[in-house]
Amino acid sequence: MDTATVITMIFVLGIVWGGCFYVVSLAMRRERRKIANEK
Amino acid sequence: MSSRQEFFTSRWGMILAVIGIAVGTGNIWRFPRIVAQNDGGSFLIPWIIFLFIWSIPLIIAEIAIGKKTRKGTIGALSEMAGEKFGWMGAFVGFVATAIMFYYAVVAGWCINYLYSSFSGTIVTTADHVALWDSFTAGYQPLFFHAIAMLIGVYIIYRGVVDGIERWNRILIPSLLVMLLILAVRALTLDGAMEGIAYLFTPNLERLFDHRIWLQALTQNAWDTGAGWGLILTYAIYLRKREDIALNAAVTGLSNNSVSLLAAIIVFATIFGIAGAAGVEELEIGTGSTNIGMAFIFLPQLFTQMPGGPLVQSFFSSIFFLSLSVAAISSLISMIELAVRVFMDMGLMRRNAILIVGSLGFLFGIPSALSLTVFYNQDWVWGVGLMISGGFISFSVIKFGADKFRREVVNGEGSDVQIGKWYNYVISLLIPLQVIVLIVWWLYSSTQWDPEGWWNPFGAETLGTCLFQWGIILALFIGFNKVIVRRTMKHTAKRT
């Protein structure tokens, strides 16, 4: 794989899969905090 | 089945249900094909940009409208934009319902091919074109269409918690596991890495080609379910404490993550089994249509997979089970949308399900028996979705984009605060994208068929779009007062 392909792969997977992982973990943290506040 | 208002019992139950809407056959059978036809890596960059300026803003709008109004598409758009615009909500609801009629047929095809994979027919068949032709030439699609509708109606009959939430809790994680199994197998084929390289190799010059941008926008518009009114319908069942913007981001990014996984599976499989010639099949050969790719080209590849018939049947079964699960999880949201519109007009849930289930079966029959009708309906209402997205954006503009953002999106339960950028995206960028898309599609349709583009009875012509949209819009505008009055009267009683 050439450099441009590797950079594109990291860029695309980083934004889509990395972004997905980030928002899911953020949602989990916020949900835990919300539940703790409700108790 | 309870007649009182139900709510999703947890945030994750709701998110999985909404992902169930977004992840459909489009992620698996359309995305990889469109990537191949638009130069691989070059396509992925605009595709990501439109995720953030089309899909996620519209998902935010739909969740917020559903949570605020607690009404189906007609009541919701009447409340947001004013009662004289209730016909827009009716059009949004009708487009999704018209798609449901033929989407149940697609779900039936997937179930049939799943059965054929289990029975071994797929891997013992030499001619997959003949297999597909003999299947669609007879009455079998009708039988499997009925099965798909029965499964969908059963899940909706169970209710929001025991039906939609419980089933999506099973279906979506199972789909992900199955796709991961397929990905592991595909990536361990000899030559698979060439497929991955093809998928991610950019041709930066192609970024100046407007067609790549339009295809990327179209793909986002079709495969996330944003702007269809389906997410709006599920959001009716959101508890007050639930967030909007973060949940929308989770939905949009999860949907595109699944698309990317599907593309990795398809390209690794193609290069691993057929080599670079396989991509040509996706671009201009048997795999160049959704049906050709899923039901002819990929089954051909499964028969060439190393490991013998048992292994081939196993992976073929997993593929068609994934496709069936993706189709059913989306189909149930279309049934629920129509059921909710009827419930808002005063029907009991049970009666509404009976009506929608019967209509779904009956109006799906022409598409089940004729591929020409199927292509026509897919063309007319697929393009109609762009208008639906425009109507949802319009309702937010009429309500007041800034007020909507401050009071609804950033209101009770929000985990993250959305900035003023959202006002510009929803009131300027989305309408602009709708206009560009519709003008481009309509212009393209005159180019594909310069002689017959005006024909209202053609399968995929501009004339048939305008003719069918015109009839439906004229009916809804004409009966706007009656439809809206009935909806608002009954929803007011409920609240």
Short mmCIF file of N, CA, C and O in Angstrom, two decimals, chain B residues 327-418:
data_model
loop_
_atom_site.label_atom_id
_atom_site.label_comp_id
_atom_site.label_asym_id
_atom_site.label_seq_id
_atom_site.Cartn_x
_atom_site.Cartn_y
_atom_site.Cartn_z
N ALA B 327 -32.71 -5.77 6.69
CA ALA B 327 -33.97 -5.42 6.02
C ALA B 327 -35.14 -5.40 7.01
O ALA B 327 -35.95 -4.46 7.01
N ILE B 328 -35.24 -6.41 7.86
CA ILE B 328 -36.37 -6.49 8.80
C ILE B 328 -36.33 -5.35 9.82
O ILE B 328 -37.35 -4.74 10.13
N SER B 329 -35.11 -5.03 10.32
CA SER B 329 -35.02 -3.97 11.34
C SER B 329 -35.43 -2.62 10.74
O SER B 329 -35.94 -1.76 11.46
N SER B 330 -35.23 -2.43 9.44
CA SER B 330 -35.68 -1.18 8.80
C SER B 330 -37.17 -1.27 8.46
O SER B 330 -37.90 -0.29 8.61
N LEU B 331 -37.61 -2.45 8.01
CA LEU B 331 -39.02 -2.62 7.61
C LEU B 331 -39.97 -2.32 8.78
O LEU B 331 -41.00 -1.67 8.60
N ILE B 332 -39.59 -2.76 9.99
CA ILE B 332 -40.52 -2.56 11.12
C ILE B 332 -40.71 -1.06 11.41
O ILE B 332 -41.78 -0.64 11.82
N SER B 333 -39.66 -0.27 11.15
CA SER B 333 -39.81 1.17 11.41
C SER B 333 -40.78 1.80 10.41
O SER B 333 -41.51 2.73 10.73
N MET B 334 -40.80 1.28 9.17
CA MET B 334 -41.72 1.81 8.16
C MET B 334 -43.16 1.44 8.53
O MET B 334 -44.08 2.24 8.36
N ILE B 335 -43.34 0.21 9.05
CA ILE B 335 -44.68 -0.21 9.47
C ILE B 335 -45.13 0.66 10.65
O ILE B 335 -46.26 1.15 10.69
N GLU B 336 -44.22 0.88 11.61
CA GLU B 336 -44.57 1.67 12.79
C GLU B 336 -44.95 3.09 12.40
O GLU B 336 -45.88 3.67 12.96
N LEU B 337 -44.24 3.67 11.41
CA LEU B 337 -44.56 5.04 10.98
C LEU B 337 -46.02 5.12 10.51
O LEU B 337 -46.77 5.99 10.94
N ALA B 338 -46.39 4.19 9.64
CA ALA B 338 -47.76 4.21 9.10
C ALA B 338 -48.79 3.94 10.20
O ALA B 338 -49.84 4.59 10.27
N VAL B 339 -48.45 2.99 11.09
CA VAL B 339 -49.36 2.66 12.20
C VAL B 339 -49.57 3.91 13.06
O VAL B 339 -50.70 4.23 13.46
N ARG B 340 -48.52 4.62 13.32
CA ARG B 340 -48.60 5.80 14.18
C ARG B 340 -49.47 6.89 13.55
O ARG B 340 -50.24 7.56 14.23
N VAL B 341 -49.35 7.07 12.23
CA VAL B 341 -50.17 8.08 11.55
C VAL B 341 -51.66 7.73 11.70
O VAL B 341 -52.48 8.59 12.01
N PHE B 342 -51.99 6.44 11.54
CA PHE B 342 -53.39 6.02 11.70
C PHE B 342 -53.84 6.15 13.16
O PHE B 342 -54.98 6.52 13.43
N MET B 343 -52.95 5.83 14.10
CA MET B 343 -53.30 5.97 15.52
C MET B 343 -53.60 7.43 15.86
O MET B 343 -54.50 7.74 16.63
N ASP B 344 -52.80 8.33 15.26
CA ASP B 344 -53.01 9.76 15.50
C ASP B 344 -54.37 10.22 14.98
O ASP B 344 -54.90 11.24 15.40
N MET B 345 -54.92 9.46 14.03
CA MET B 345 -56.23 9.82 13.48
C MET B 345 -57.36 9.15 14.26
O MET B 345 -58.52 9.18 13.84
N GLY B 346 -57.01 8.51 15.35
CA GLY B 346 -58.03 7.97 16.24
C GLY B 346 -58.22 6.47 16.21
O GLY B 346 -59.06 5.93 16.92
N LEU B 347 -57.43 5.76 15.39
CA LEU B 347 -57.59 4.30 15.34
C LEU B 347 -56.89 3.64 16.53
O LEU B 347 -55.87 4.13 17.01
N MET B 348 -57.46 2.53 16.99
CA MET B 348 -56.79 1.72 18.01
C MET B 348 -55.53 1.12 17.39
O MET B 348 -55.52 0.81 16.19
N ARG B 349 -54.48 0.93 18.19
CA ARG B 349 -53.22 0.41 17.65
C ARG B 349 -53.43 -0.92 16.89
O ARG B 349 -52.90 -1.12 15.82
N ARG B 350 -54.22 -1.79 17.52
CA ARG B 350 -54.45 -3.11 16.91
C ARG B 350 -55.07 -2.99 15.51
O ARG B 350 -54.64 -3.64 14.57
N ASN B 351 -56.08 -2.09 15.39
CA ASN B 351 -56.74 -1.90 14.09
C ASN B 351 -55.78 -1.25 13.09
O ASN B 351 -55.78 -1.61 11.90
N ALA B 352 -54.99 -0.30 13.57
CA ALA B 352 -54.03 0.38 12.68
C ALA B 352 -53.03 -0.63 12.13
O ALA B 352 -52.69 -0.60 10.94
N ILE B 353 -52.58 -1.55 12.99
CA ILE B 353 -51.61 -2.57 12.54
C ILE B 353 -52.25 -3.48 11.48
O ILE B 353 -51.64 -3.80 10.46
N LEU B 354 -53.51 -3.84 11.74
CA LEU B 354 -54.22 -4.71 10.79
C LEU B 354 -54.34 -4.02 9.43
O LEU B 354 -54.08 -4.64 8.38
N ILE B 355 -54.69 -2.74 9.45
CA ILE B 355 -54.85 -1.99 8.18
C ILE B 355 -53.51 -1.87 7.46
O ILE B 355 -53.39 -2.16 6.26
N VAL B 356 -52.47 -1.45 8.21
CA VAL B 356 -51.15 -1.23 7.57
C VAL B 356 -50.59 -2.57 7.06
O VAL B 356 -50.05 -2.63 5.96
N GLY B 357 -50.75 -3.62 7.86
CA GLY B 357 -50.24 -4.93 7.44
C GLY B 357 -50.93 -5.40 6.16
O GLY B 357 -50.28 -5.87 5.22
N SER B 358 -52.27 -5.22 6.10
CA SER B 358 -53.01 -5.65 4.91
C SER B 358 -52.63 -4.81 3.71
O SER B 358 -52.38 -5.33 2.61
N LEU B 359 -52.57 -3.46 3.90
CA LEU B 359 -52.21 -2.58 2.78
C LEU B 359 -50.78 -2.87 2.31
O LEU B 359 -50.50 -2.88 1.12
N GLY B 360 -49.89 -3.11 3.28
CA GLY B 360 -48.49 -3.40 2.96
C GLY B 360 -48.39 -4.63 2.08
O GLY B 360 -47.62 -4.65 1.10
N PHE B 361 -49.16 -5.66 2.42
CA PHE B 361 -49.12 -6.88 1.62
C PHE B 361 -49.72 -6.63 0.23
O PHE B 361 -49.12 -6.93 -0.79
N LEU B 362 -50.93 -6.01 0.22
CA LEU B 362 -51.64 -5.81 -1.05
C LEU B 362 -50.86 -4.93 -2.02
O LEU B 362 -50.67 -5.27 -3.18
N PHE B 363 -50.39 -3.77 -1.52
CA PHE B 363 -49.70 -2.84 -2.43
C PHE B 363 -48.27 -3.28 -2.75
O PHE B 363 -47.63 -2.70 -3.63
N GLY B 364 -47.78 -4.30 -2.05
CA GLY B 364 -46.48 -4.86 -2.38
C GLY B 364 -46.57 -5.91 -3.48
O GLY B 364 -45.56 -6.24 -4.11
N ILE B 365 -47.80 -6.41 -3.72
CA ILE B 365 -47.97 -7.49 -4.70
C ILE B 365 -47.44 -7.11 -6.09
O ILE B 365 -46.68 -7.88 -6.69
N PRO B 366 -47.78 -5.90 -6.62
CA PRO B 366 -47.26 -5.57 -7.97
C PRO B 366 -45.73 -5.61 -8.02
O PRO B 366 -45.17 -6.12 -9.00
N SER B 367 -45.06 -5.10 -6.97
CA SER B 367 -43.59 -5.12 -6.98
C SER B 367 -43.05 -6.54 -6.82
O SER B 367 -41.98 -6.87 -7.34
N ALA B 368 -43.80 -7.40 -6.09
CA ALA B 368 -43.37 -8.78 -5.90
C ALA B 368 -43.46 -9.57 -7.21
O ALA B 368 -42.66 -10.46 -7.46
N LEU B 369 -44.44 -9.21 -8.05
CA LEU B 369 -44.67 -9.98 -9.27
C LEU B 369 -44.01 -9.39 -10.51
O LEU B 369 -43.90 -10.04 -11.54
N SER B 370 -43.60 -8.12 -10.42
CA SER B 370 -43.00 -7.49 -11.61
C SER B 370 -41.81 -6.62 -11.21
O SER B 370 -41.96 -5.66 -10.45
N LEU B 371 -40.64 -6.95 -11.76
CA LEU B 371 -39.45 -6.15 -11.45
C LEU B 371 -39.57 -4.75 -12.05
O LEU B 371 -39.00 -3.80 -11.52
N THR B 372 -40.33 -4.61 -13.14
CA THR B 372 -40.51 -3.27 -13.75
C THR B 372 -41.25 -2.36 -12.76
O THR B 372 -40.86 -1.20 -12.57
N VAL B 373 -42.30 -2.90 -12.13
CA VAL B 373 -43.03 -2.10 -11.13
C VAL B 373 -42.11 -1.79 -9.96
O VAL B 373 -42.08 -0.66 -9.46
N PHE B 374 -41.33 -2.80 -9.55
CA PHE B 374 -40.41 -2.61 -8.43
C PHE B 374 -39.43 -1.46 -8.73
O PHE B 374 -39.26 -0.56 -7.91
N TYR B 375 -38.81 -1.49 -9.92
CA TYR B 375 -37.85 -0.44 -10.27
C TYR B 375 -38.54 0.92 -10.32
O TYR B 375 -37.98 1.93 -9.91
N ASN B 376 -39.76 0.95 -10.84
CA ASN B 376 -40.51 2.20 -10.93
C ASN B 376 -40.75 2.79 -9.53
O ASN B 376 -40.50 3.97 -9.29
N GLN B 377 -41.23 1.96 -8.62
CA GLN B 377 -41.53 2.44 -7.27
C GLN B 377 -40.26 2.87 -6.52
O GLN B 377 -40.25 3.87 -5.82
N ASP B 378 -39.20 2.10 -6.73
CA ASP B 378 -37.92 2.43 -6.09
C ASP B 378 -37.42 3.79 -6.59
O ASP B 378 -36.93 4.62 -5.83
N TRP B 379 -37.58 4.02 -7.88
CA TRP B 379 -37.15 5.27 -8.50
C TRP B 379 -37.99 6.45 -8.00
O TRP B 379 -37.46 7.45 -7.51
N VAL B 380 -39.31 6.31 -8.05
CA VAL B 380 -40.21 7.43 -7.72
C VAL B 380 -40.08 7.82 -6.24
O VAL B 380 -39.89 9.00 -5.92
N TRP B 381 -40.16 6.85 -5.35
CA TRP B 381 -40.19 7.20 -3.92
C TRP B 381 -38.79 7.33 -3.34
O TRP B 381 -38.60 8.02 -2.33
N GLY B 382 -37.80 6.70 -3.98
CA GLY B 382 -36.40 6.91 -3.56
C GLY B 382 -36.00 8.37 -3.76
O GLY B 382 -35.43 9.00 -2.88
N VAL B 383 -36.35 8.91 -4.92
CA VAL B 383 -36.05 10.33 -5.18
C VAL B 383 -36.95 11.21 -4.32
O VAL B 383 -36.55 12.28 -3.86
N GLY B 384 -38.19 10.72 -4.07
CA GLY B 384 -39.13 11.48 -3.23
C GLY B 384 -38.60 11.74 -1.82
O GLY B 384 -38.99 12.71 -1.16
N LEU B 385 -37.67 10.88 -1.38
CA LEU B 385 -37.09 11.05 -0.03
C LEU B 385 -36.37 12.38 0.12
O LEU B 385 -36.30 12.95 1.21
N MET B 386 -35.79 12.86 -1.00
CA MET B 386 -35.09 14.15 -0.95
C MET B 386 -36.09 15.24 -0.56
O MET B 386 -35.79 16.15 0.21
N ILE B 387 -37.30 15.14 -1.13
CA ILE B 387 -38.34 16.13 -0.83
C ILE B 387 -38.74 16.02 0.65
O ILE B 387 -38.92 17.03 1.33
N SER B 388 -38.84 14.77 1.15
CA SER B 388 -39.17 14.56 2.56
C SER B 388 -38.16 15.28 3.45
O SER B 388 -38.53 15.97 4.41
N GLY B 389 -36.87 15.11 3.15
CA GLY B 389 -35.82 15.78 3.93
C GLY B 389 -36.01 17.29 3.89
O GLY B 389 -35.86 17.97 4.91
N GLY B 390 -36.37 17.81 2.70
CA GLY B 390 -36.61 19.25 2.55
C GLY B 390 -37.79 19.71 3.41
O GLY B 390 -37.73 20.78 4.03
N PHE B 391 -38.86 18.90 3.47
CA PHE B 391 -40.04 19.28 4.26
C PHE B 391 -39.71 19.31 5.76
O PHE B 391 -40.20 20.18 6.50
N ILE B 392 -38.88 18.36 6.20
CA ILE B 392 -38.51 18.34 7.62
C ILE B 392 -37.68 19.58 7.96
O ILE B 392 -37.91 20.26 8.96
N SER B 393 -36.75 19.92 7.06
CA SER B 393 -35.95 21.12 7.24
C SER B 393 -36.85 22.36 7.24
O SER B 393 -36.70 23.27 8.06
N PHE B 394 -37.84 22.39 6.33
CA PHE B 394 -38.78 23.52 6.23
C PHE B 394 -39.55 23.71 7.55
O PHE B 394 -39.75 24.83 8.01
N SER B 395 -39.97 22.58 8.14
CA SER B 395 -40.75 22.68 9.38
C SER B 395 -39.92 23.30 10.51
O SER B 395 -40.44 24.04 11.33
N VAL B 396 -38.61 22.99 10.50
CA VAL B 396 -37.73 23.58 11.52
C VAL B 396 -37.57 25.08 11.25
O VAL B 396 -37.61 25.90 12.18
N ILE B 397 -37.43 25.45 9.98
CA ILE B 397 -37.28 26.86 9.62
C ILE B 397 -38.55 27.64 10.04
O ILE B 397 -38.46 28.72 10.62
N LYS B 398 -39.72 27.06 9.77
CA LYS B 398 -40.97 27.73 10.14
C LYS B 398 -41.10 27.88 11.65
O LYS B 398 -41.62 28.86 12.16
N PHE B 399 -40.64 26.87 12.37
CA PHE B 399 -40.70 26.91 13.84
C PHE B 399 -39.72 27.94 14.38
O PHE B 399 -39.95 28.57 15.42
N GLY B 400 -38.64 28.14 13.64
CA GLY B 400 -37.56 29.05 14.08
C GLY B 400 -36.34 28.22 14.43
O GLY B 400 -36.35 27.54 15.47
N ALA B 401 -35.33 28.26 13.55
CA ALA B 401 -34.18 27.37 13.74
C ALA B 401 -33.48 27.61 15.08
O ALA B 401 -33.11 26.65 15.79
N ASP B 402 -33.32 28.87 15.45
CA ASP B 402 -32.59 29.16 16.70
C ASP B 402 -33.41 28.73 17.92
O ASP B 402 -32.88 28.15 18.87
N LYS B 403 -34.73 29.03 17.86
CA LYS B 403 -35.62 28.63 18.96
C LYS B 403 -35.63 27.09 19.10
O LYS B 403 -35.58 26.54 20.20
N PHE B 404 -35.65 26.42 17.94
CA PHE B 404 -35.66 24.95 17.90
C PHE B 404 -34.39 24.40 18.57
O PHE B 404 -34.44 23.49 19.39
N ARG B 405 -33.26 25.00 18.21
CA ARG B 405 -31.98 24.55 18.77
C ARG B 405 -31.92 24.79 20.28
O ARG B 405 -31.57 23.89 21.05
N ARG B 406 -32.31 26.00 20.70
CA ARG B 406 -32.18 26.34 22.12
C ARG B 406 -33.18 25.59 22.99
O ARG B 406 -32.83 25.02 24.01
N GLU B 407 -34.45 25.58 22.54
CA GLU B 407 -35.50 25.05 23.42
C GLU B 407 -35.73 23.54 23.28
O GLU B 407 -36.11 22.90 24.25
N VAL B 408 -35.51 23.03 22.08
CA VAL B 408 -35.83 21.60 21.88
C VAL B 408 -34.55 20.75 21.89
O VAL B 408 -34.39 19.87 22.74
N VAL B 409 -33.61 21.04 20.96
CA VAL B 409 -32.40 20.21 20.86
C VAL B 409 -31.58 20.33 22.15
O VAL B 409 -31.12 19.32 22.71
N ASN B 410 -31.38 21.56 22.63
CA ASN B 410 -30.58 21.74 23.85
C ASN B 410 -31.45 21.77 25.10
O ASN B 410 -31.01 22.19 26.16
N GLY B 411 -32.69 21.31 24.98
CA GLY B 411 -33.62 21.36 26.12
C GLY B 411 -33.42 20.23 27.11
O GLY B 411 -32.31 19.68 27.22
N GLU B 412 -34.50 19.88 27.80
CA GLU B 412 -34.43 18.90 28.88
C GLU B 412 -33.79 17.58 28.42
O GLU B 412 -34.14 17.03 27.39
N GLY B 413 -32.83 17.10 29.21
CA GLY B 413 -32.21 15.80 28.94
C GLY B 413 -30.96 15.86 28.08
O GLY B 413 -30.28 14.85 27.91
N SER B 414 -30.65 17.06 27.51
CA SER B 414 -29.50 17.08 26.58
C SER B 414 -28.17 16.88 27.30
O SER B 414 -27.93 17.45 28.36
N ASP B 415 -27.34 16.05 26.70
CA ASP B 415 -26.01 15.77 27.27
C ASP B 415 -24.96 16.70 26.71
O ASP B 415 -23.93 16.93 27.33
N VAL B 416 -25.18 17.16 25.47
CA VAL B 416 -24.24 18.10 24.86
C VAL B 416 -25.05 19.27 24.30
O VAL B 416 -26.19 19.10 23.89
N GLN B 417 -24.48 20.45 24.33
CA GLN B 417 -25.15 21.64 23.81
C GLN B 417 -24.68 21.89 22.37
O GLN B 417 -23.48 21.90 22.11
N ILE B 418 -25.64 22.09 21.49
CA ILE B 418 -25.31 22.34 20.08
C ILE B 418 -25.21 23.85 19.86
O ILE B 418 -26.08 24.60 20.29
#
